[in-house]
Amino acid sequence: MQSSNKLGIILAFKINQGYIASAFCENKDKPEMHCNGRCVLAKKLKQAEQNEEKQRAENLEKANVLFFCKLNRLEVNESSASPKTSDFNIFYLKFKPSSFTNDIFKPPQYVAA
C-alpha cells in the first residue's frame, strides 16, 4: 500500500503537471530553474514518507504486547517423588490389552428362558 501511495502521487503529478506548475509552483517567477512543479511533487512525496513513518511507528506500538504470568512453584515431597517398591505392581508393565481382547469383549449371548 505504501509504495502505491507514492506511485499515485507521481501519477497524479504527471497528469496535472501543467496545472500544478502554473498554480502551485514556488519557482514560477524563475523560469531558468525549469522546476515545472517538481518542488510541489517533492513536498508531497516528503509528506507521504513522513505519514508512512508515523504509521509504521504506530503499528510497532500496537505490535509490542507484553505478557505477564504468575509463576507457580511446584513443591515435590520426597515421598511422592519416587514410588515405593511395595506400592508398585509390575503387572502393569507387562500388561498387553490386545492379548485379552478376545477373552473380555464378547457379544452378549441370547439366553432363552
Coordinates of C-alpha atoms in Angstrom, one line a residue:
M1 CA 0.0 0.0 0.0
Q2 CA 2.8 2.4 0.9
S3 CA 4.6 2.2 -2.4
S4 CA 1.3 2.5 -4.3
N5 CA 0.6 5.7 -2.4
K6 CA 3.8 7.3 -3.8
L7 CA 3.0 5.9 -7.2
G8 CA -0.4 7.6 -7.0
I9 CA 1.2 10.9 -6.1
I10 CA 3.6 10.7 -9.0
L11 CA 0.9 9.6 -11.4
A12 CA -1.4 12.5 -10.4
F13 CA 1.5 14.9 -10.7
K14 CA 2.4 13.7 -14.3
I15 CA -1.3 14.0 -15.3
N16 CA -1.7 17.5 -13.9
Q17 CA 1.8 18.8 -14.2
G18 CA 0.9 21.8 -16.3
Y19 CA -1.8 23.0 -13.9
I20 CA 0.5 22.3 -10.8
A21 CA 3.4 24.2 -12.4
S22 CA 1.1 27.2 -13.2
A23 CA -0.9 27.3 -9.9
F24 CA 1.2 25.9 -7.1
C25 CA 4.9 26.0 -8.2
E26 CA 7.1 28.1 -5.9
N27 CA 9.5 28.9 -8.7
K28 CA 7.0 30.4 -11.2
D29 CA 9.0 33.6 -11.3
K30 CA 12.3 31.8 -12.0
P31 CA 11.8 30.0 -15.3
E32 CA 15.5 29.4 -15.7
M33 CA 15.3 26.7 -13.0
H34 CA 12.9 24.6 -15.1
C35 CA 11.1 23.4 -12.0
N36 CA 7.8 22.8 -13.7
G37 CA 6.1 21.9 -10.4
R38 CA 8.7 19.4 -9.2
C39 CA 9.0 21.4 -5.9
V40 CA 5.4 20.6 -5.2
L41 CA 6.0 16.9 -6.0
A42 CA 9.0 16.8 -3.7
K43 CA 6.9 18.3 -0.9
K44 CA 4.1 15.8 -1.4
L45 CA 6.5 12.8 -1.5
K46 CA 8.2 14.0 1.6
Q47 CA 4.9 14.4 3.4
A48 CA 3.8 10.9 2.3
E49 CA 7.1 9.5 3.6
Q50 CA 6.5 11.2 7.0
N51 CA 3.0 9.8 7.1
E52 CA 4.3 6.3 6.4
E53 CA 6.9 6.5 9.1
K54 CA 4.3 7.8 11.6
Q55 CA 2.1 4.9 10.6
R56 CA 4.9 2.4 10.9
A57 CA 5.7 3.7 14.4
E58 CA 2.0 3.4 15.4
N59 CA 1.9 -0.1 14.1
L60 CA 5.0 -1.0 16.1
E61 CA 3.5 0.4 19.3
K62 CA 0.4 -1.8 18.7
A63 CA 2.5 -4.8 17.9
N64 CA 4.6 -4.7 21.1
V65 CA 2.5 -6.7 23.5
L66 CA 3.8 -7.9 26.8
F67 CA 2.5 -11.0 28.5
F68 CA 2.8 -11.4 32.3
C69 CA 2.0 -14.6 34.0
K70 CA 2.4 -15.7 37.6
L71 CA 4.9 -18.5 38.0
N72 CA 3.6 -21.2 40.4
R73 CA 6.2 -23.3 42.0
L74 CA 5.5 -27.0 42.3
E75 CA 6.7 -28.4 45.6
V76 CA 7.7 -32.0 45.4
N77 CA 7.8 -34.1 48.5
E78 CA 10.3 -36.9 48.7
S79 CA 7.6 -39.4 49.4
S80 CA 5.7 -38.6 46.2
A81 CA 8.8 -38.2 44.0
S82 CA 9.8 -41.9 43.8
P83 CA 7.3 -44.7 44.1
K84 CA 7.8 -47.3 46.7
T85 CA 8.5 -50.7 45.5
S86 CA 5.8 -52.2 47.7
D87 CA 3.2 -49.9 46.2
F88 CA 4.2 -50.6 42.6
N89 CA 2.7 -53.6 40.7
I90 CA 5.0 -54.9 38.0
F91 CA 2.0 -56.5 36.2
Y92 CA 1.2 -53.1 34.6
L93 CA 4.5 -53.1 32.7
K94 CA 3.8 -56.5 31.2
F95 CA 0.1 -55.9 30.5
K96 CA -0.9 -56.1 26.8
P97 CA -4.5 -55.4 26.3
S98 CA -4.6 -56.9 22.8
S99 CA -4.0 -60.4 24.3
F100 CA -7.1 -60.2 26.4
T101 CA -9.5 -58.7 24.0
N102 CA -11.0 -62.0 22.9
D103 CA -11.5 -63.1 26.5
I104 CA -13.0 -59.9 27.7
F105 CA -15.0 -58.4 24.9
K106 CA -17.6 -60.9 23.7
P107 CA -21.0 -60.2 22.3
P108 CA -24.0 -60.8 24.6
Q109 CA -25.4 -64.3 24.4
Y110 CA -29.1 -64.9 23.9
V111 CA -30.5 -66.9 26.8
A112 CA -33.9 -68.5 26.3
A113 CA -35.9 -68.6 29.4

